[in-house]
Coordinates of C-alpha atoms in Angstrom, one line a residue:
M1 CA 17.4 -7.6 -11.6
Q2 CA 18.0 -3.5 -11.1
N3 CA 14.4 -3.3 -11.7
R4 CA 13.5 -6.0 -9.3
L5 CA 15.9 -4.5 -6.8
T6 CA 14.0 -1.0 -7.5
Q7 CA 10.5 -1.8 -7.1
T8 CA 11.4 -3.7 -4.0
W9 CA 12.9 -0.6 -2.5
A10 CA 10.0 1.7 -4.3
T11 CA 7.1 -0.4 -2.5
E12 CA 9.0 -0.3 0.0
A13 CA 8.8 3.5 0.3
L14 CA 6.0 3.2 0.0
Y15 CA 4.6 1.0 2.5
W16 CA 6.6 3.9 5.0
L17 CA 5.1 6.5 2.9
D18 CA 2.0 5.6 3.7
R19 CA 1.8 4.4 7.3
A20 CA 3.1 8.1 8.0
S21 CA 0.4 9.9 6.3
D22 CA -1.9 8.3 7.7
R23 CA -2.1 10.8 10.9
G24 CA -4.0 13.6 10.8
I25 CA -1.2 16.4 10.0
F26 CA -1.3 15.3 6.6
S27 CA -5.0 16.0 5.6
P28 CA -3.8 19.2 3.8
V29 CA -1.0 17.2 1.7
H30 CA -4.2 14.2 0.4
A31 CA -6.7 17.0 -0.2
S32 CA -4.0 19.1 -2.5
A33 CA -3.0 15.9 -4.0
R34 CA -6.5 15.0 -4.6
Q35 CA -6.9 18.4 -6.5
F36 CA -4.0 18.5 -8.6
Y37 CA -5.2 14.5 -9.6
L38 CA -9.2 16.5 -10.8
R39 CA -8.1 19.7 -12.1
V40 CA -4.2 19.0 -13.9
F41 CA -3.7 15.7 -14.3
T42 CA -7.5 13.9 -15.3
P43 CA -7.5 17.1 -17.9
A44 CA -4.1 16.5 -19.6
L45 CA -4.9 13.0 -19.9
E46 CA -7.4 13.4 -21.7
S47 CA -6.4 15.6 -23.9
Y48 CA -3.2 13.0 -24.6
L49 CA -6.0 10.2 -24.9
R50 CA -7.9 12.3 -27.0
A51 CA -4.7 12.8 -30.1
H52 CA -5.1 9.1 -29.7
A53 CA -8.1 7.6 -29.8
N54 CA -9.5 9.2 -33.5
G55 CA -11.9 11.6 -31.7
A56 CA -14.2 8.3 -29.6
L57 CA -13.3 9.7 -26.7
L58 CA -15.7 12.4 -25.1
A59 CA -14.5 12.9 -21.6
L60 CA -12.6 11.3 -18.4
E61 CA -14.1 10.9 -15.5
P62 CA -12.4 10.0 -12.0
R63 CA -13.9 7.3 -9.8
H64 CA -14.4 6.2 -6.6
S65 CA -12.2 7.8 -4.0
A66 CA -10.4 10.5 -6.1
R67 CA -13.6 11.5 -7.2
S68 CA -15.5 11.5 -3.8
G69 CA -12.4 11.9 -1.5
R70 CA -13.4 9.7 0.8
H71 CA -10.8 7.8 1.9
F72 CA -8.4 8.8 -0.2
R73 CA -4.9 8.7 0.5
I74 CA -1.9 9.8 -2.0
F75 CA 0.0 6.7 -1.4
R76 CA -2.6 4.4 -1.5
S77 CA -5.1 5.7 -3.6
D78 CA -5.3 4.7 -7.7
L79 CA -7.1 7.4 -10.1
D80 CA -9.4 5.1 -11.7
V81 CA -11.3 6.4 -14.4
T82 CA -13.9 6.4 -17.0
A83 CA -14.0 7.0 -20.3
V84 CA -16.9 8.0 -22.3
I85 CA -16.5 7.2 -25.7
S86 CA -19.1 7.8 -29.0
E87 CA -21.9 5.6 -30.5
S88 CA -19.6 5.4 -33.0
A89 CA -16.5 4.5 -31.6
S90 CA -14.7 2.0 -33.1
N91 CA -13.0 -1.5 -32.7
E92 CA -9.4 0.0 -33.5
D93 CA -10.4 3.9 -31.8
L94 CA -10.5 1.3 -28.5
R95 CA -6.9 -0.1 -29.3
E96 CA -5.3 2.9 -30.0
L97 CA -7.2 4.3 -26.6
L98 CA -6.1 1.0 -24.3
A99 CA -2.5 1.2 -25.6
A100 CA -2.3 5.0 -24.8
Y101 CA -3.4 4.7 -21.4
A102 CA -1.2 1.8 -21.0
E103 CA 1.3 3.7 -22.0
A104 CA 0.4 6.5 -19.6
G105 CA 0.3 3.8 -16.8
R106 CA 3.8 2.8 -17.5
R107 CA 5.2 6.7 -17.3
F108 CA 2.4 7.2 -13.9
P109 CA 2.2 4.1 -11.6
F110 CA -0.8 5.7 -9.7
L111 CA -3.1 5.0 -12.9
G112 CA -5.8 2.6 -11.5
E113 CA -8.5 0.5 -13.8
L114 CA -9.7 2.0 -16.5
E115 CA -13.8 1.6 -17.5
I116 CA -15.1 2.2 -21.4
N117 CA -18.8 3.0 -20.9
T118 CA -21.3 6.0 -23.7
A119 CA -22.8 8.0 -22.3
D120 CA -26.3 6.0 -22.4
E121 CA -24.6 3.3 -20.4
L122 CA -23.6 5.7 -17.4
S123 CA -27.1 7.0 -17.8
A124 CA -28.4 3.8 -16.7
K125 CA -26.2 3.3 -14.3
R126 CA -27.0 6.3 -12.5
Q127 CA -29.9 5.9 -12.9
A128 CA -30.4 2.5 -11.2
L129 CA -28.1 3.6 -8.6
E130 CA -30.3 6.9 -7.7
T131 CA -33.1 4.1 -7.5
H132 CA -31.9 1.6 -5.5
A133 CA -28.3 2.8 -4.0
A134 CA -29.3 0.9 -0.5
L135 CA -29.3 -2.5 -2.3
I136 CA -26.7 -1.4 -5.3
E137 CA -23.9 -0.3 -3.0
P138 CA -23.6 -2.8 -0.1
V139 CA -24.2 -6.0 -3.1
Y140 CA -20.5 -4.6 -4.7
W141 CA -19.2 -3.7 -1.4
L142 CA -19.2 -7.1 -0.9
R143 CA -18.2 -8.1 -4.3
K144 CA -15.7 -5.6 -3.6
W145 CA -14.9 -7.2 0.1
R146 CA -14.1 -11.4 -1.8
Y147 CA -11.7 -9.2 -4.5
Q148 CA -9.6 -7.4 -1.4
T149 CA -9.6 -10.7 0.3
E150 CA -7.7 -12.3 -2.2
A151 CA -6.0 -9.8 -2.7
L152 CA -4.3 -9.6 0.7
K153 CA -3.7 -13.2 0.2
T154 CA -1.4 -13.2 -2.6
A155 CA 0.3 -9.8 -1.3
P156 CA 4.0 -10.0 -3.0
T157 CA 4.8 -7.3 -0.4
R158 CA 3.3 -5.6 2.8
Y159 CA 3.1 -2.7 0.9
H160 CA 0.6 -4.3 -1.2
S161 CA -0.6 -6.4 2.3
A162 CA -1.2 -2.9 4.2
K163 CA -2.8 -1.8 0.9
A164 CA -5.5 -4.7 0.8
S165 CA -6.3 -4.7 4.5
K166 CA -6.8 -0.8 4.9
A167 CA -9.4 -1.4 1.7
L168 CA -11.2 -3.9 4.2
H169 CA -11.2 -1.7 6.8
A170 CA -12.8 1.5 4.1
L171 CA -15.7 -1.5 3.2
G172 CA -15.6 -2.4 6.6
R173 CA -16.9 1.3 7.4
N174 CA -19.2 1.8 4.4
L175 CA -21.2 -1.5 5.5
G176 CA -21.3 -0.3 9.1
V177 CA -19.1 -3.5 10.4
T178 CA -16.4 -2.1 13.4
G179 CA -13.1 -3.8 14.7
A180 CA -10.5 -5.6 12.2
A181 CA -11.6 -6.0 8.8
A182 CA -9.8 -8.6 7.9
A183 CA -11.4 -10.7 11.0
V184 CA -14.9 -10.2 10.2
S185 CA -17.1 -12.6 10.9
G186 CA -20.1 -13.4 7.8
R187 CA -22.4 -12.9 10.8
A188 CA -21.4 -9.4 10.6
L189 CA -21.5 -9.0 7.1
G190 CA -24.5 -10.7 6.7
Q191 CA -26.6 -8.1 9.2
A192 CA -24.7 -5.3 7.0
L193 CA -26.8 -7.2 4.0
E194 CA -30.4 -7.9 5.9
H195 CA -30.5 -4.0 7.0
A196 CA -29.7 -2.8 3.1
L197 CA -32.8 -6.0 2.6
E198 CA -34.9 -5.1 5.0
P199 CA -37.2 -2.8 2.9
L200 CA -37.9 -6.1 1.0
V201 CA -37.8 -8.7 3.3
T202 CA -41.7 -8.6 5.1
H203 CA -42.5 -9.4 0.9
V204 CA -41.7 -12.8 1.9
R205 CA -42.1 -13.3 5.3
G206 CA -45.0 -16.5 6.3
Q207 CA -44.6 -17.0 1.9
A208 CA -44.5 -21.0 1.4
W209 CA -41.1 -22.3 -0.6
W210 CA -40.7 -25.3 -1.4
R211 CA -37.1 -26.2 -0.1
S212 CA -36.0 -25.8 3.2
P213 CA -35.6 -22.5 4.2
L214 CA -31.9 -23.3 6.4
E215 CA -30.0 -25.7 3.2
P216 CA -27.4 -24.1 2.0
A217 CA -27.5 -22.2 -1.1
Y218 CA -24.3 -20.0 -3.0
S219 CA -25.0 -16.9 -5.6
Y220 CA -21.8 -17.1 -7.9
F221 CA -22.6 -13.2 -8.3
L222 CA -21.6 -12.9 -5.1
D223 CA -19.6 -15.2 -4.7
W224 CA -20.6 -16.2 -0.3
R225 CA -22.4 -18.7 0.6
L226 CA -25.5 -17.6 1.8
A227 CA -27.4 -18.7 4.8
G228 CA -24.5 -21.4 6.0
T229 CA -22.8 -22.1 9.0
S230 CA -19.3 -23.0 7.5
P231 CA -17.4 -19.6 8.3
G232 CA -17.2 -18.1 4.5
A233 CA -20.4 -18.7 4.4
L234 CA -22.8 -15.2 5.1
A235 CA -25.4 -15.6 7.5
L236 CA -28.2 -13.9 6.3
S237 CA -32.1 -15.2 7.7
P238 CA -33.7 -17.1 5.2
E239 CA -35.9 -14.4 4.9
A240 CA -32.8 -12.3 3.1
S241 CA -31.0 -14.9 1.0
R242 CA -34.9 -15.6 -1.4
V243 CA -34.8 -11.9 -1.5
L244 CA -31.2 -12.2 -2.7
A245 CA -32.5 -15.0 -5.2
C246 CA -34.9 -12.9 -6.2
V247 CA -33.0 -9.8 -7.3
L248 CA -29.9 -10.7 -7.9
P249 CA -28.9 -11.8 -11.9
D250 CA -27.6 -15.2 -10.7
G251 CA -31.0 -15.8 -8.5
L252 CA -32.2 -18.8 -9.9
D253 CA -29.1 -19.9 -9.4
I254 CA -29.3 -19.6 -6.1
Y255 CA -31.9 -21.8 -5.5
P256 CA -32.5 -23.4 -9.1
Q257 CA -35.1 -26.1 -8.2
E258 CA -37.5 -23.0 -6.8
A259 CA -37.1 -20.9 -10.6
A260 CA -41.2 -21.3 -10.7
R261 CA -42.0 -19.3 -7.9
I262 CA -38.8 -16.6 -8.6
D263 CA -39.6 -16.4 -11.4
E264 CA -43.8 -15.5 -9.7
L265 CA -42.0 -13.2 -7.1
R266 CA -40.2 -11.6 -9.9
R267 CA -43.9 -9.5 -11.2
A268 CA -44.5 -8.0 -8.4
A269 CA -42.9 -4.3 -8.6
P270 CA -40.1 -4.3 -5.9
F271 CA -38.8 -7.2 -5.9
F272 CA -39.2 -6.4 -10.6
D273 CA -37.9 -2.6 -9.9
A274 CA -35.2 -3.7 -7.3
A275 CA -33.6 -7.1 -10.1
C276 CA -33.6 -4.2 -12.8
A277 CA -31.9 -2.2 -11.3
L278 CA -28.9 -5.0 -10.4
H279 CA -28.7 -5.9 -13.4
I280 CA -29.0 -2.9 -15.5
Y281 CA -25.9 -1.8 -13.0
E282 CA -23.8 -5.2 -14.2
L283 CA -25.2 -4.6 -17.3
V284 CA -22.8 -1.3 -17.8
I285 CA -20.5 -3.1 -16.1
C286 CA -19.6 -5.9 -18.4
R287 CA -20.0 -3.3 -21.5
S288 CA -17.0 -1.9 -20.1
V289 CA -15.5 -5.6 -19.5
E290 CA -15.8 -6.1 -23.4
R291 CA -13.7 -3.4 -24.5
T292 CA -11.0 -3.3 -22.0
R293 CA -10.1 -7.2 -21.9
E294 CA -9.5 -9.1 -24.7
P295 CA -10.1 -12.3 -24.4
L296 CA -13.8 -11.9 -22.8
P297 CA -13.6 -13.9 -19.7
E298 CA -15.1 -17.2 -19.8
G299 CA -18.5 -17.2 -20.3
H300 CA -19.0 -13.5 -20.5
T301 CA -21.0 -13.5 -23.3
D302 CA -24.0 -15.2 -22.1
W303 CA -23.7 -14.1 -18.7
V304 CA -24.9 -10.6 -20.6
Q305 CA -27.9 -12.3 -22.8
R306 CA -29.2 -13.3 -19.7
L307 CA -29.1 -10.1 -18.3
E308 CA -29.8 -8.7 -21.7
S309 CA -33.1 -11.0 -21.8
F310 CA -34.3 -10.2 -18.1
I311 CA -34.2 -6.6 -18.8
T312 CA -35.9 -6.8 -22.6
S313 CA -38.7 -9.6 -21.3
N314 CA -39.9 -6.8 -19.8
P315 CA -41.8 -3.8 -21.7
L316 CA -42.3 -1.3 -19.6
L317 CA -38.9 -1.7 -18.2
S318 CA -37.2 -1.8 -22.1
R319 CA -38.8 1.1 -23.2
R320 CA -37.4 3.4 -20.7
V321 CA -33.4 2.1 -21.2
S322 CA -31.6 3.1 -24.5
P323 CA -31.8 0.0 -27.2
R324 CA -28.3 0.8 -27.4
L325 CA -27.3 -0.3 -24.4
F326 CA -28.4 -3.9 -25.6
R327 CA -25.4 -5.9 -28.1
Y328 CA -27.1 -9.2 -27.9
G329 CA -30.7 -8.5 -29.4
D330 CA -29.2 -9.3 -32.6
E331 CA -28.7 -12.4 -33.9
G332 CA -25.4 -13.5 -34.5
A333 CA -23.5 -11.0 -33.1
E334 CA -20.6 -10.7 -32.4
P335 CA -18.8 -9.3 -29.3
G336 CA -15.5 -8.1 -30.0
I337 CA -13.3 -5.6 -28.1
A338 CA -15.7 -2.7 -28.3
G339 CA -19.1 -4.8 -28.1
S340 CA -19.9 -4.3 -31.6

């Protein structure tokens, strides 16, 4: 009971502090706090984790607003970090690292999500972003939109509700959407995605497709209904919906009866390059999931095998990516907490 009352008062205090600190006069406070996170706290946390990871930890890198400075607010923004580990890190090393991070999180509530990747994986992820950021970023903003929408519905306190709502506003700004972000229609979000897809749309215009272009389709990757008219749908043009089918990792699920047509279009350079970038980016995220979540999400292994199969099926691409990025190429390989 005492702990519950303490948590209630703490979240209520955070709610009012966060509201007050939205004023411009607090900008120096946010900037100073961010510099403290980057220059003092993160190096100290890295030293602490190194001592518990048996030499497996190579570096600790802040992510998101703490790194970029965009939308950073001291009473709202978590400090998300990526642990860069050695290729030789064992399952036991990673368990020790996770236990140490969990202990640090209990002492410092502002610590956010931990991702764990190797240097090769992060290099592949950054390369994908360098070449296809205009596509990858809106796609992942839409996925985060879904997550924050659910967080808003299930928020246990008004602090958490305000935090999710403001995250939606920030995502709306990223997507070029104005107005009350939590009430934005699928049409406005669809227009933002259409803009990101426009360079590829010209390659599918005027081409014959077996299915009706207006038939509802669903992307499990995005968790959105496409080209539909329901309130929960992204209002995309038929061409944009087809482009997504060609580039998203679950593209064959969007229009399963057009698998042959999708495979044919994917061999065209623009679609192939974009699909590879998204597959690689997602694969690196999955690598982190394998190291930070136990047990693994249902269907995770099958999903990663699909990602790897697409990437390795093209020799030109697979030669550009470190073979250490792949885990399931050897028959009988087990994922485990370390993906090994």
